[in-house]
Tab-separated table of C-alpha atoms in Angstrom:
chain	number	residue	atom	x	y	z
A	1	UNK	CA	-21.074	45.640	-47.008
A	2	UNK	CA	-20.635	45.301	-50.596
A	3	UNK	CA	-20.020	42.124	-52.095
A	4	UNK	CA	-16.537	42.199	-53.778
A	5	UNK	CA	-14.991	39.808	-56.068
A	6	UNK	CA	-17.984	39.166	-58.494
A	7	UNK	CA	-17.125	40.810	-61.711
A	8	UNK	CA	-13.852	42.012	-63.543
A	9	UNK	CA	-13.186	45.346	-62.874
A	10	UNK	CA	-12.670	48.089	-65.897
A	11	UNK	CA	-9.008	48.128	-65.816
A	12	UNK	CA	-8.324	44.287	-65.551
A	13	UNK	CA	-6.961	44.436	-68.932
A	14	UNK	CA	-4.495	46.896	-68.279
A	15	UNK	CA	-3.517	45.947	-65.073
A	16	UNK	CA	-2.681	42.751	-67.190
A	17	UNK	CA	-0.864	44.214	-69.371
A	18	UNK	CA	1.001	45.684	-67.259
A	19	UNK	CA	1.944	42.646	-65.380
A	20	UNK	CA	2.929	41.152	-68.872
A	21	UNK	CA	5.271	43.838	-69.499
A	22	UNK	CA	7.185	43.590	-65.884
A	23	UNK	CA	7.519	39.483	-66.567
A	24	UNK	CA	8.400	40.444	-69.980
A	25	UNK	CA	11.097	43.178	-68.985
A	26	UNK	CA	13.268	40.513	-67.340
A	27	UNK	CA	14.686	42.882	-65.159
A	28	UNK	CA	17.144	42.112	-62.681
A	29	UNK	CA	18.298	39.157	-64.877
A	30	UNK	CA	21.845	38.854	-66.272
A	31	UNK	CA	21.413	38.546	-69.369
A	32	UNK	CA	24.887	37.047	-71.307
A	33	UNK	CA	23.691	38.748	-74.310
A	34	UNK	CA	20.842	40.419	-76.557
A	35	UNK	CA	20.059	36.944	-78.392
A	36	UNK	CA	19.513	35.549	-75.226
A	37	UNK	CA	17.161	38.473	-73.776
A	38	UNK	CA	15.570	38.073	-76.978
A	39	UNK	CA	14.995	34.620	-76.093
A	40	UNK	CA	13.442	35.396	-73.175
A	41	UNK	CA	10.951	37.803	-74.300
A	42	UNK	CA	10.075	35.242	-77.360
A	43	UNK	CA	9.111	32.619	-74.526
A	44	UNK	CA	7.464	35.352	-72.378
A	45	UNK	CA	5.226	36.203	-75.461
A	46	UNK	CA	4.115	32.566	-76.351
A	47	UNK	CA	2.848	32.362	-73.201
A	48	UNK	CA	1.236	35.566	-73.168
A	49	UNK	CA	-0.327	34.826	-76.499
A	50	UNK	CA	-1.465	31.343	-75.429
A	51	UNK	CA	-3.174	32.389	-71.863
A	52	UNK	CA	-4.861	36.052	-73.376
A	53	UNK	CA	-6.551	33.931	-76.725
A	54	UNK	CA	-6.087	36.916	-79.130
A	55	UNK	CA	-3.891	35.708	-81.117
A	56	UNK	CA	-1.963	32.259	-81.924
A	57	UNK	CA	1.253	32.015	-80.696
A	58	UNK	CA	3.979	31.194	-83.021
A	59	UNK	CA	4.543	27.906	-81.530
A	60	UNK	CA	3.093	25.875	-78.298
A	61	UNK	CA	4.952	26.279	-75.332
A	62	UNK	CA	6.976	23.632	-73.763
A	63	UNK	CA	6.150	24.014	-70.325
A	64	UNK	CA	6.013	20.194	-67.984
A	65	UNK	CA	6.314	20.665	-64.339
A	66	UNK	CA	9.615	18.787	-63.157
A	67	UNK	CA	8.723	18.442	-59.308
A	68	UNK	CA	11.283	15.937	-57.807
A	69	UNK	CA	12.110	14.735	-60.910
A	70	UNK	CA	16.022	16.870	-61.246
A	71	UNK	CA	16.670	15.470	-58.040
A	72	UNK	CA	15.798	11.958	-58.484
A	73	UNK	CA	17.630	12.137	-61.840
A	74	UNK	CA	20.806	13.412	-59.914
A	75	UNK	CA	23.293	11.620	-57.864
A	76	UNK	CA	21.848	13.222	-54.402
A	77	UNK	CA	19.130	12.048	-52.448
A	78	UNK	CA	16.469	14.570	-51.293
A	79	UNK	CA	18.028	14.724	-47.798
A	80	UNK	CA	20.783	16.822	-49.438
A	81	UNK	CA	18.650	18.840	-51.817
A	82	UNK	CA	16.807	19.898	-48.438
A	83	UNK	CA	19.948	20.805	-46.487
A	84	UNK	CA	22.690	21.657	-48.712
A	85	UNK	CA	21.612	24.466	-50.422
A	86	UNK	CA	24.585	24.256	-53.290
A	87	UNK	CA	24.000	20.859	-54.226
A	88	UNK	CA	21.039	21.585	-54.617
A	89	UNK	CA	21.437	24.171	-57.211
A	90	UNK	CA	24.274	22.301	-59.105
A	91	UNK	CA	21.454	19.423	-59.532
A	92	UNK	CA	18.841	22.039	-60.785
A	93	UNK	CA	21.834	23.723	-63.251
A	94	UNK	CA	22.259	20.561	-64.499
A	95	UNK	CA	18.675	19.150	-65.031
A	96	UNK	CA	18.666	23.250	-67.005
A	97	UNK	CA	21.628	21.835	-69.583
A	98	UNK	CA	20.100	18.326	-69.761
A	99	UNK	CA	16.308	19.089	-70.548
A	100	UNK	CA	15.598	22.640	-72.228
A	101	UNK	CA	11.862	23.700	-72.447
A	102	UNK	CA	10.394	26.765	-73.125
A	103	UNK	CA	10.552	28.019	-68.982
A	104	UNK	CA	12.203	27.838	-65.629
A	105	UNK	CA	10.542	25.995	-62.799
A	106	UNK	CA	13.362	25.600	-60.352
A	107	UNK	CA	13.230	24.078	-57.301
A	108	UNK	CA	9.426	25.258	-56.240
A	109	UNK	CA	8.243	21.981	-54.071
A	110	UNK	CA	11.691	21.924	-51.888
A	111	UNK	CA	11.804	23.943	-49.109
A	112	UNK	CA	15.204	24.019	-46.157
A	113	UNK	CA	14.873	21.402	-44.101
A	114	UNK	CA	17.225	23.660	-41.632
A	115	UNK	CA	14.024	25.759	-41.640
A	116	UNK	CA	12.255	23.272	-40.642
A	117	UNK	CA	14.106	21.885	-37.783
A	118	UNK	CA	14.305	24.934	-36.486
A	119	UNK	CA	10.435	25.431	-36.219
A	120	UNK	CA	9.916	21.619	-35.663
A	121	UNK	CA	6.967	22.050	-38.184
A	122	UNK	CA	3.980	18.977	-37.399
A	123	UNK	CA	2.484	19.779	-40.770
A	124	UNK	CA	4.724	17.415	-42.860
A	125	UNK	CA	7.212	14.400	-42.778
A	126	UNK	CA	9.863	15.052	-44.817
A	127	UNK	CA	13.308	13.676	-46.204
A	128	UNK	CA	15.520	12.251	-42.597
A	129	UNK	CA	12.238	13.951	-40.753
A	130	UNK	CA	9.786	11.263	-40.816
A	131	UNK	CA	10.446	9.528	-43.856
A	132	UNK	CA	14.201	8.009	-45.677
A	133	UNK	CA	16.265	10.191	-46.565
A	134	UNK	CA	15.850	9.586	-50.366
A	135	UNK	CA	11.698	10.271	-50.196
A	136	UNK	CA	9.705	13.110	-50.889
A	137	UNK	CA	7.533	14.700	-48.276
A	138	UNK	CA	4.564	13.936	-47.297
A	139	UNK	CA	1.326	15.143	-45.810
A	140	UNK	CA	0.592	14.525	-41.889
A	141	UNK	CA	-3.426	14.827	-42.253
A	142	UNK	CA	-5.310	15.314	-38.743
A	143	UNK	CA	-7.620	17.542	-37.324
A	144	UNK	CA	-5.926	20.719	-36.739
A	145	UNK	CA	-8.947	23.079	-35.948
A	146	UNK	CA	-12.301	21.853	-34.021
A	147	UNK	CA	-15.283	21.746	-35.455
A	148	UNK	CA	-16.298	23.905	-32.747
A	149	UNK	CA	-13.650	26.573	-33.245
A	150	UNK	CA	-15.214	28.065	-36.633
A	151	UNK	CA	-16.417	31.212	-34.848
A	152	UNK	CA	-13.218	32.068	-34.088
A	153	UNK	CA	-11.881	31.373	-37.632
A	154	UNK	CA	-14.300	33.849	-38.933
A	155	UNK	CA	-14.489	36.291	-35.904
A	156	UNK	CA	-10.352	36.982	-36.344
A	157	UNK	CA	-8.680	34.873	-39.062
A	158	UNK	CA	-4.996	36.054	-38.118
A	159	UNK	CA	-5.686	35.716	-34.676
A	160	UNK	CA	-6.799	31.691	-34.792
A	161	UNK	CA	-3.931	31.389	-37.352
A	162	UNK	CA	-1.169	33.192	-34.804
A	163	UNK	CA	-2.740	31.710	-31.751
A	164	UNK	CA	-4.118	28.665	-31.888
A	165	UNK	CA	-3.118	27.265	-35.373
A	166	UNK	CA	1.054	28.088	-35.352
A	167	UNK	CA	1.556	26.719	-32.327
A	168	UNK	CA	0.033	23.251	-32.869
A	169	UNK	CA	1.625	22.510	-36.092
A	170	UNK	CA	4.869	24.351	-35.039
A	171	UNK	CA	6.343	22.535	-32.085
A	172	UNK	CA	8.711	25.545	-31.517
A	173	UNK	CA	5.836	28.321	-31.401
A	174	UNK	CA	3.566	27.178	-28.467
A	175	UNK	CA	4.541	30.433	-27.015
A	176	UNK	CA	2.410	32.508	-29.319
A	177	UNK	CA	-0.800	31.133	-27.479
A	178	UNK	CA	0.300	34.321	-25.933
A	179	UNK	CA	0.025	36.892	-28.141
A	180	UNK	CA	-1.886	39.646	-27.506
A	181	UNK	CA	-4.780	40.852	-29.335
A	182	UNK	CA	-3.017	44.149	-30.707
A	183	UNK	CA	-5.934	45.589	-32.199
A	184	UNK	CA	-7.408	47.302	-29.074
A	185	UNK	CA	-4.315	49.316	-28.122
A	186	UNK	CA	-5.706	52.519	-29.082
A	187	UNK	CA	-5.860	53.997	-25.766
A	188	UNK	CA	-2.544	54.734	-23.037
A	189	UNK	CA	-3.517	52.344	-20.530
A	190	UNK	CA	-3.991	49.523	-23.530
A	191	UNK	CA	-0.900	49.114	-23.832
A	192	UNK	CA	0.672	47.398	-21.183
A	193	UNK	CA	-1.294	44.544	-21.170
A	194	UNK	CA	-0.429	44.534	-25.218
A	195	UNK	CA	3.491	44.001	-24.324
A	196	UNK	CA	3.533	42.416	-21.504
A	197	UNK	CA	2.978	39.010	-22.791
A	198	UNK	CA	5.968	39.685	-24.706
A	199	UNK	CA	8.130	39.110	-21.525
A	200	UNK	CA	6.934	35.515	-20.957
A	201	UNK	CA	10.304	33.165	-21.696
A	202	UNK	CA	7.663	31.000	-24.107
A	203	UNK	CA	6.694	33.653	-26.150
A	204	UNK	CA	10.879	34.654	-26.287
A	205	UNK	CA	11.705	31.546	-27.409
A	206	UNK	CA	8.925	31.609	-30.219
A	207	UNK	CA	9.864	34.891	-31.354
A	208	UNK	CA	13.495	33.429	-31.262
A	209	UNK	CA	13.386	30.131	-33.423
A	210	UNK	CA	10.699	32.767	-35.541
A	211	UNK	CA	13.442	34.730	-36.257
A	212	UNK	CA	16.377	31.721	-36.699
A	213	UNK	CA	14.062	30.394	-38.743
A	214	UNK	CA	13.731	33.498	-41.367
A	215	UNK	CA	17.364	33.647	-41.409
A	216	UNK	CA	17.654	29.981	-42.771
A	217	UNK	CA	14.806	30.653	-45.339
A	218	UNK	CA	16.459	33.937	-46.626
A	219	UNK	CA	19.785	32.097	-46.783
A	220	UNK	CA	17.935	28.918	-48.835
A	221	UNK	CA	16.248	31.719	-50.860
A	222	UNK	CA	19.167	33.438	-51.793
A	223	UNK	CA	20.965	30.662	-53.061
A	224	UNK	CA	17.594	29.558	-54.930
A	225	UNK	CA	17.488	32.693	-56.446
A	226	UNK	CA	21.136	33.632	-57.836
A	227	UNK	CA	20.735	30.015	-59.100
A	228	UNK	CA	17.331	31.203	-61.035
A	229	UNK	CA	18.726	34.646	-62.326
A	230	UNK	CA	21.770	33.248	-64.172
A	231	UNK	CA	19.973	30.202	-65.345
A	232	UNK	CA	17.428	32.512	-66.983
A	233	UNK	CA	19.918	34.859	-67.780
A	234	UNK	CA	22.169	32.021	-69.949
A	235	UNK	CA	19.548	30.021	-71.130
A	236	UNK	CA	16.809	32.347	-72.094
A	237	UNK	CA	13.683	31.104	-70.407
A	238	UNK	CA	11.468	32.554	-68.099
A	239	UNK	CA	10.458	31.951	-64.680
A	240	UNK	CA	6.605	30.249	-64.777
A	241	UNK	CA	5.486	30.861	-61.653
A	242	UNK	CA	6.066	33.544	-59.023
A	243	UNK	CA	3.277	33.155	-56.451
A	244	UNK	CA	1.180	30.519	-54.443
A	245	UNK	CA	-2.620	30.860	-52.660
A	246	UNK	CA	-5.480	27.917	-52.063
A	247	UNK	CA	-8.819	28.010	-52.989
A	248	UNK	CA	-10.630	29.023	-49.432
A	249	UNK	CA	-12.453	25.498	-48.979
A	250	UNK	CA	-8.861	23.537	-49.800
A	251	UNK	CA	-7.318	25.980	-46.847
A	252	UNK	CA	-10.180	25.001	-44.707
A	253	UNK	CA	-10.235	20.889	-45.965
A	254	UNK	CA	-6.488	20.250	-46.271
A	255	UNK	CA	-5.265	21.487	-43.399
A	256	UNK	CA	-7.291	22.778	-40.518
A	257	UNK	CA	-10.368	20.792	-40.743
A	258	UNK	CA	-8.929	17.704	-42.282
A	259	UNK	CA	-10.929	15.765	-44.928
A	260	UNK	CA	-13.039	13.892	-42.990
A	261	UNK	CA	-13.724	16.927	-40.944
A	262	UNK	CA	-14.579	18.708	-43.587
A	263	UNK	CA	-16.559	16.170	-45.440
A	264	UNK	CA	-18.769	15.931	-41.488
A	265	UNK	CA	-19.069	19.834	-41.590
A	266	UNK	CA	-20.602	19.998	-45.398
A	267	UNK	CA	-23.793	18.278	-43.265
A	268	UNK	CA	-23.449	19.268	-39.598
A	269	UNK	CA	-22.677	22.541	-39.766
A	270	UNK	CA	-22.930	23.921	-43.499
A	271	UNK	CA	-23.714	27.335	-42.738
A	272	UNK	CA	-20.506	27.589	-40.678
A	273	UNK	CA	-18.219	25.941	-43.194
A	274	UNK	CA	-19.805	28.513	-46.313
A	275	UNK	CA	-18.710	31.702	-44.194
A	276	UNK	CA	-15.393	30.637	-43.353
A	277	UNK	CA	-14.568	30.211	-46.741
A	278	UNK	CA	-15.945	33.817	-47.528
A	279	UNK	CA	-13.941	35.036	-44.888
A	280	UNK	CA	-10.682	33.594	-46.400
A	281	UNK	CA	-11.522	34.944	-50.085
A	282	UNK	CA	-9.857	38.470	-49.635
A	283	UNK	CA	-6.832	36.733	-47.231
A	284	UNK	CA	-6.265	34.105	-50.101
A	285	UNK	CA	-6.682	36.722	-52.868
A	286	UNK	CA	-3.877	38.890	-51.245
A	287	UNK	CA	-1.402	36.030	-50.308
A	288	UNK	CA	-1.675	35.718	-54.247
A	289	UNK	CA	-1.338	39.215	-55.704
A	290	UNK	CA	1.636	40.145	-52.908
A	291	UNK	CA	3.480	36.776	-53.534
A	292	UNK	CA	3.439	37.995	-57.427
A	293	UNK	CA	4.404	41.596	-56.741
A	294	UNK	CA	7.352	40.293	-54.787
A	295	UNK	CA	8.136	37.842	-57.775
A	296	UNK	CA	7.610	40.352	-60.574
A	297	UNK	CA	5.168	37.496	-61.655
A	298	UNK	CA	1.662	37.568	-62.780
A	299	UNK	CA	0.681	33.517	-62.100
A	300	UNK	CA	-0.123	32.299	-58.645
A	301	UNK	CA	-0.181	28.538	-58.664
A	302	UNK	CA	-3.416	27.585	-57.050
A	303	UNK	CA	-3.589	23.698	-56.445
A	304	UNK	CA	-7.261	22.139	-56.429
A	305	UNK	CA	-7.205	19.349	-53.778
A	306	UNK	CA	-10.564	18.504	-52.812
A	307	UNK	CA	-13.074	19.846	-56.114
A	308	UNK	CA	-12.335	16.707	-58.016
A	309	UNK	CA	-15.200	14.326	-59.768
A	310	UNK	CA	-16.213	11.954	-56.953
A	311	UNK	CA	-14.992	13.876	-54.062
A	312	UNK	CA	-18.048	16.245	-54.350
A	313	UNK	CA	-21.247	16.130	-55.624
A	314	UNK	CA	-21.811	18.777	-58.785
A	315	UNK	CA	-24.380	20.295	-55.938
A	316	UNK	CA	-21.561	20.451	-53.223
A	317	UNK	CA	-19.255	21.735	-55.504
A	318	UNK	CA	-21.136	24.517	-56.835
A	319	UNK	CA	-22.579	25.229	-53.201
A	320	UNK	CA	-19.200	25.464	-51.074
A	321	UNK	CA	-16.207	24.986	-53.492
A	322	UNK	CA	-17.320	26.897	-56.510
A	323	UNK	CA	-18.591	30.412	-55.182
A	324	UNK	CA	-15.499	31.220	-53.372
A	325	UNK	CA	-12.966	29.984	-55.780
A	326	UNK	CA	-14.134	31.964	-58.439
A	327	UNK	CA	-13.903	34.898	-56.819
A	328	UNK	CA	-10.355	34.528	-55.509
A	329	UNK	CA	-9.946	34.110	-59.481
A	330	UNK	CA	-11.769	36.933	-59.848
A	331	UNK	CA	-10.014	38.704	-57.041
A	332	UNK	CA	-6.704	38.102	-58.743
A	333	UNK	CA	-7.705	38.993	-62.447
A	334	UNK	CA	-8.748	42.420	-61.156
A	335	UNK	CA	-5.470	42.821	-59.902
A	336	UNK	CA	-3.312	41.794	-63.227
A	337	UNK	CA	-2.619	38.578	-61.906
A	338	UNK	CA	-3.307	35.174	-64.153
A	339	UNK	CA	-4.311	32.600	-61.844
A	340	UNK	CA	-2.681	29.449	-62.794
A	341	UNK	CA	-5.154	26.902	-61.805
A	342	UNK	CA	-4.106	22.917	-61.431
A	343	UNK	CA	-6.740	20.656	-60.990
A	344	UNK	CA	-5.752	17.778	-59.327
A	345	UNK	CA	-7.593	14.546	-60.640
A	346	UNK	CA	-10.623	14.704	-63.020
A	347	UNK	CA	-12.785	17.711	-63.161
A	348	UNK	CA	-14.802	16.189	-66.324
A	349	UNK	CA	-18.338	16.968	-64.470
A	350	UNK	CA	-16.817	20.240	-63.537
A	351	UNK	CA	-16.143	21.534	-67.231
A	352	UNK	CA	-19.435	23.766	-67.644
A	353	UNK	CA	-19.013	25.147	-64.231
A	354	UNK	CA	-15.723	26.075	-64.575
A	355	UNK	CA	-16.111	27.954	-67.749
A	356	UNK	CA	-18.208	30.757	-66.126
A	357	UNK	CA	-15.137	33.133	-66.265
A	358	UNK	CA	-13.954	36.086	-68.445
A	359	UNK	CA	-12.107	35.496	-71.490
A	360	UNK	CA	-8.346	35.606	-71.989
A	361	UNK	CA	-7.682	35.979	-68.169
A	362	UNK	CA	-6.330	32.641	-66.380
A	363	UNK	CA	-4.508	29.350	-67.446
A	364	UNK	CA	-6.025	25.762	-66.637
A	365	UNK	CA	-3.055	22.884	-65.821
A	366	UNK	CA	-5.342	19.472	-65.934
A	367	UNK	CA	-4.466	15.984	-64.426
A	368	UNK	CA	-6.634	13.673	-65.708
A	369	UNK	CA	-9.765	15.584	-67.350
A	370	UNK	CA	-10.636	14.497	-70.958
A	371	UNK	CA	-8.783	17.257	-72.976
A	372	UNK	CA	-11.152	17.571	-76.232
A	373	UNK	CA	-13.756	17.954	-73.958
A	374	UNK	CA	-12.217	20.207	-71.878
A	375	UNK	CA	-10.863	22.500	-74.981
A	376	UNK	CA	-14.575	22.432	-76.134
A	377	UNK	CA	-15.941	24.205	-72.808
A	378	UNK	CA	-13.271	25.832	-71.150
A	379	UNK	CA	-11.091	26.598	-74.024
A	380	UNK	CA	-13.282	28.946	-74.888
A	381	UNK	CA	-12.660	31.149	-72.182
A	382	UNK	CA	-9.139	29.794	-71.231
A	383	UNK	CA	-5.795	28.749	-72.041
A	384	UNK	CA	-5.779	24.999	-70.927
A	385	UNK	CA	-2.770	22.860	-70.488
A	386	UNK	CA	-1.547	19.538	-69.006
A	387	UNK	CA	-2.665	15.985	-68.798
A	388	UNK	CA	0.351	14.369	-70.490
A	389	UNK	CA	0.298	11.163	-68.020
A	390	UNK	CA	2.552	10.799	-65.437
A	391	UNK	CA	2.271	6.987	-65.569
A	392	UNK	CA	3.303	6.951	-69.016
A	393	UNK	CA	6.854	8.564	-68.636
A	394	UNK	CA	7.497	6.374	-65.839
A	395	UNK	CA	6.476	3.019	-67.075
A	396	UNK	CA	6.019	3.576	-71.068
A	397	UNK	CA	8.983	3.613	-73.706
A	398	UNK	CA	10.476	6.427	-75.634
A	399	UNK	CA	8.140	5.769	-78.721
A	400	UNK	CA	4.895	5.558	-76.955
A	401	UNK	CA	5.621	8.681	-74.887
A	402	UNK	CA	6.285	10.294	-78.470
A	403	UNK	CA	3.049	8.724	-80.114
A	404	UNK	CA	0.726	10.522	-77.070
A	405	UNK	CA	2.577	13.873	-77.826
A	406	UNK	CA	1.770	13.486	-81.201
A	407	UNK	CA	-1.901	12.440	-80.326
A	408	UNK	CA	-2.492	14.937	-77.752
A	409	UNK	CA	-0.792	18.341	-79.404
A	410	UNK	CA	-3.348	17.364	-82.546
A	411	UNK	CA	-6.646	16.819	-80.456
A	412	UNK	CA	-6.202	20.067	-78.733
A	413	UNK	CA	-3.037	22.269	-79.822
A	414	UNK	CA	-4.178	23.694	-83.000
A	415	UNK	CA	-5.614	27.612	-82.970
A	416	UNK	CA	-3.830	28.586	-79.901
A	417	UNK	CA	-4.719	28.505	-76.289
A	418	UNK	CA	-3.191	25.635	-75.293
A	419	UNK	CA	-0.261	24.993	-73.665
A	420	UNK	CA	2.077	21.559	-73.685
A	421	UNK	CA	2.680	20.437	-70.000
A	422	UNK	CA	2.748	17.117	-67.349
A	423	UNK	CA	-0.246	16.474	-65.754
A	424	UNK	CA	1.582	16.676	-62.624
A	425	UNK	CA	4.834	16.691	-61.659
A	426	UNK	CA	7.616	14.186	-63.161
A	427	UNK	CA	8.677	12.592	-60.123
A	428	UNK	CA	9.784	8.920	-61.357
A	429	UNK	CA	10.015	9.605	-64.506
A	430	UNK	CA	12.394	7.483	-66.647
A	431	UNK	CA	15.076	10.344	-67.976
A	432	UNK	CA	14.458	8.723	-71.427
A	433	UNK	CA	10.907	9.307	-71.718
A	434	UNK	CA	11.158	12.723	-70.166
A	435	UNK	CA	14.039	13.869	-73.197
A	436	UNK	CA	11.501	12.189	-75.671
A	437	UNK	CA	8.830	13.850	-74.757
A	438	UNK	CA	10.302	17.083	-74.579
A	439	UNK	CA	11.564	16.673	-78.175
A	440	UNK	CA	8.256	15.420	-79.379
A	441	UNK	CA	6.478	17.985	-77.901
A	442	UNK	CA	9.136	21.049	-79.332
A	443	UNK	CA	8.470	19.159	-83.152
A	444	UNK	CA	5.003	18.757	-83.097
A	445	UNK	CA	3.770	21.666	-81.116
A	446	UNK	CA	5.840	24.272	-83.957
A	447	UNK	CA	3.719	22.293	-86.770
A	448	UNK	CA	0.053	22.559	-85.020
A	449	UNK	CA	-0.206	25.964	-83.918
């Protein structure tokens, strides 16, 4: 079989373009009037500008993730962001008047918590689910796949994910330890035994809270999104994200394997561990590239959990992190997409690696890599943003959170490709610091282009 996902294909570029021009359309927004369309378009194009290096944008873009932070900044705990969907968006209007920048995040880390009842989802503890009512989710790590159960993984990926996976993180889907594998009805007498499992009561009352379930998420959805159409539409910014995939080995380390499962397969069973993660590259590219389509986006988020300095070896990294995560970037750039790459902690020893992409074609959101050095290396092939500390706009004052804009937009901001953001989300951030930084970061970044 050939091996895919190795080089950009001939019509990357346009397919880019192309993508550009659908964000850049705004279509299906409600616009109040031209000026503000016009707006839109303006903020669409400094991005554009920034991420494709051809040109210098006008100005840098504005862009910090907000997280929890319009929530915590509200009067309602996260409880009630997670189950009542129009408080919620009144909060998220209102962080919108309070703190303009240059796009529209929105509520992307909250999820219904209905939803979530209703599937009695394992994976996470979340607000009056685990944890108080006024705390953010969090992670329940364990061992969700065996060591043993790899074969499978890379035999049939849907098929461990539908029947073994689901229904050990989803309390309510046990039933679909059931389900049939549909791929060998292609004869009459196939398919009985392919529906019959349908009739079990377990598998009914999957299907059942399955479908309860979707109802809730397209009701939490819906509210989500006329909030996001008419704050775009009045304000003038755009939407920055419109997609989501993980980088194969995360998939495999965060949440099947677990990390110190994954850390024991790097030396028990290497070989294993490698081919999984190839046989996720294609899955992960097209959760990606159909989330965006949906969207009318071009930049899947892809958080980098475990390909930090410290938590692998450079040899490690480049051996099972590396070779599959660049081509799911690779993957998405030859389908238009920009992959919008956040990496988590420091990826100073990464830099060199990292750089070994094509020019102009995805956008780098650092946490706590060294930013000159990381404009030196991989600003030469890439837009690079972040690492505006988190710390900082919680404990610092208003003048020392303006003094590191000042500092950072000069060591890195001038000659384009660079983009002003958090190095993670806001959540605790003093509302103070957050407005000053914002400011800071509007004056300085339209006098260092």
């Amino acid at each position: 079989m050939k091996e895919r996902f190795i080089e950009i294909s001939p019509d990357a570029d346009e397919k880019q373009e192309e993508r550009f021009n659908i964000w850049r359309s705004g279509e299906g927004i409600p616009f109040v009037d031209n000026d503000t369309k016009a707006a839109y378009q303006e903020r669409v194009t400094l991005i554009k500008d920034a991420i494709q290096l051809k040109k210098k944008p006008s100005r840098i873009p504005v862009c910090p993730s907000p997280s929890c932070f319009p929530i915590q900044n509200s009067k309602i705990t996260m409880y009630e962001a997670m189950y009542n969907y129009e408080a919620l968006t009144k909060v998220i209007e209102e962080y919108q008047d309070e703190f303009m920048t240059d796009v529209y995040n929105g509520p992307a880390s909250l999820v219904s918590g209905k939803m979530l009842d209703i599937l009695d989802f394992k994976l996470f503890a979340w607000a009056g689910h685990g944890v108080a009512k006024e705390q953010e989710y969090q992670f329940v790590e364990d061992e969700y796949m065996k060591a043993e159960e790899y074969q499978d993984l890379i035999d049939d990926p849907t098929a461990f994910f539908q029947n073994s996976y689901f229904p050990r993180i989803f309390g309510a889907l046990t039933g679909l330890q059931k389900y049939p594998v549909l791929p060998i009805v292609h004869e009459i007498l196939c398919v009985p035994p392919a529906v019959i499992p349908f009739s079990d009561e377990d598998m009914k009352s999957a299907l059942q809270a399955l479908m309860k379930a979707g109802d809730e998420a397209l009701r939490f959805r819906t509210a989500v999104g006329k909030l996001s159409r008419n704050i775009m539409g009045k304000k003038g910014i755009p939407a920055f994200g419109g997609g989501f995939t993980k980088a194969p080995f995360d998939t495999i380390g965060d949440s099947l394997r677990g990390t110190k499962g994954v850390m024991l397969d790097i030396f028990r069973c290497p070989d294993e561990l490698k081919e999984a993660c190839e046989r996720l590259t294609p899955i992960m590219v097209k959760a990606g590239v159909n989330a965006c389509r949906a969207s009318g986006h071009l930049m899947p988020l892809i958080p980098l959990h475990k390909g930090a300095d410290g938590f692998l070896s450079d040899e490690q990294f480049q051996t099972f992190y590396w070779p599959t995560l660049r081509k799911l970037i690779i993957g998405l750039i030859n389908e238009g997409m920009v992959p919008h790459l956040f990496a988590e902690g420091s990826y100073n020893q990464r830099l060199d690696i990292i750089s070994d992409l094509p020019k102009g074609k995805a956008l780098w959101l650092f946490d706590r890599t060294d930013m000159v050095k990381a404009k030196e290396t991989v600003g030469r092939v890439a837009c690079i943003s972040g690492n505006f500390p988190i710390d900082l706009l919680i404990t610092g004052t208003p003048d020392e959170v303006r003094a590191h804009c000042k500092q950072l937009i000069e060591s890195v901001g001038k000659n384009g490709g660079y983009i002003f953001a958090t190095g993670a989300g806001m959540s605790g951030a003093k509302a103070a610091n957050v407005k000053a930084m914002i400011e800071a970061a509007k004056e300085y970044g339209a006098s260092n282009t």
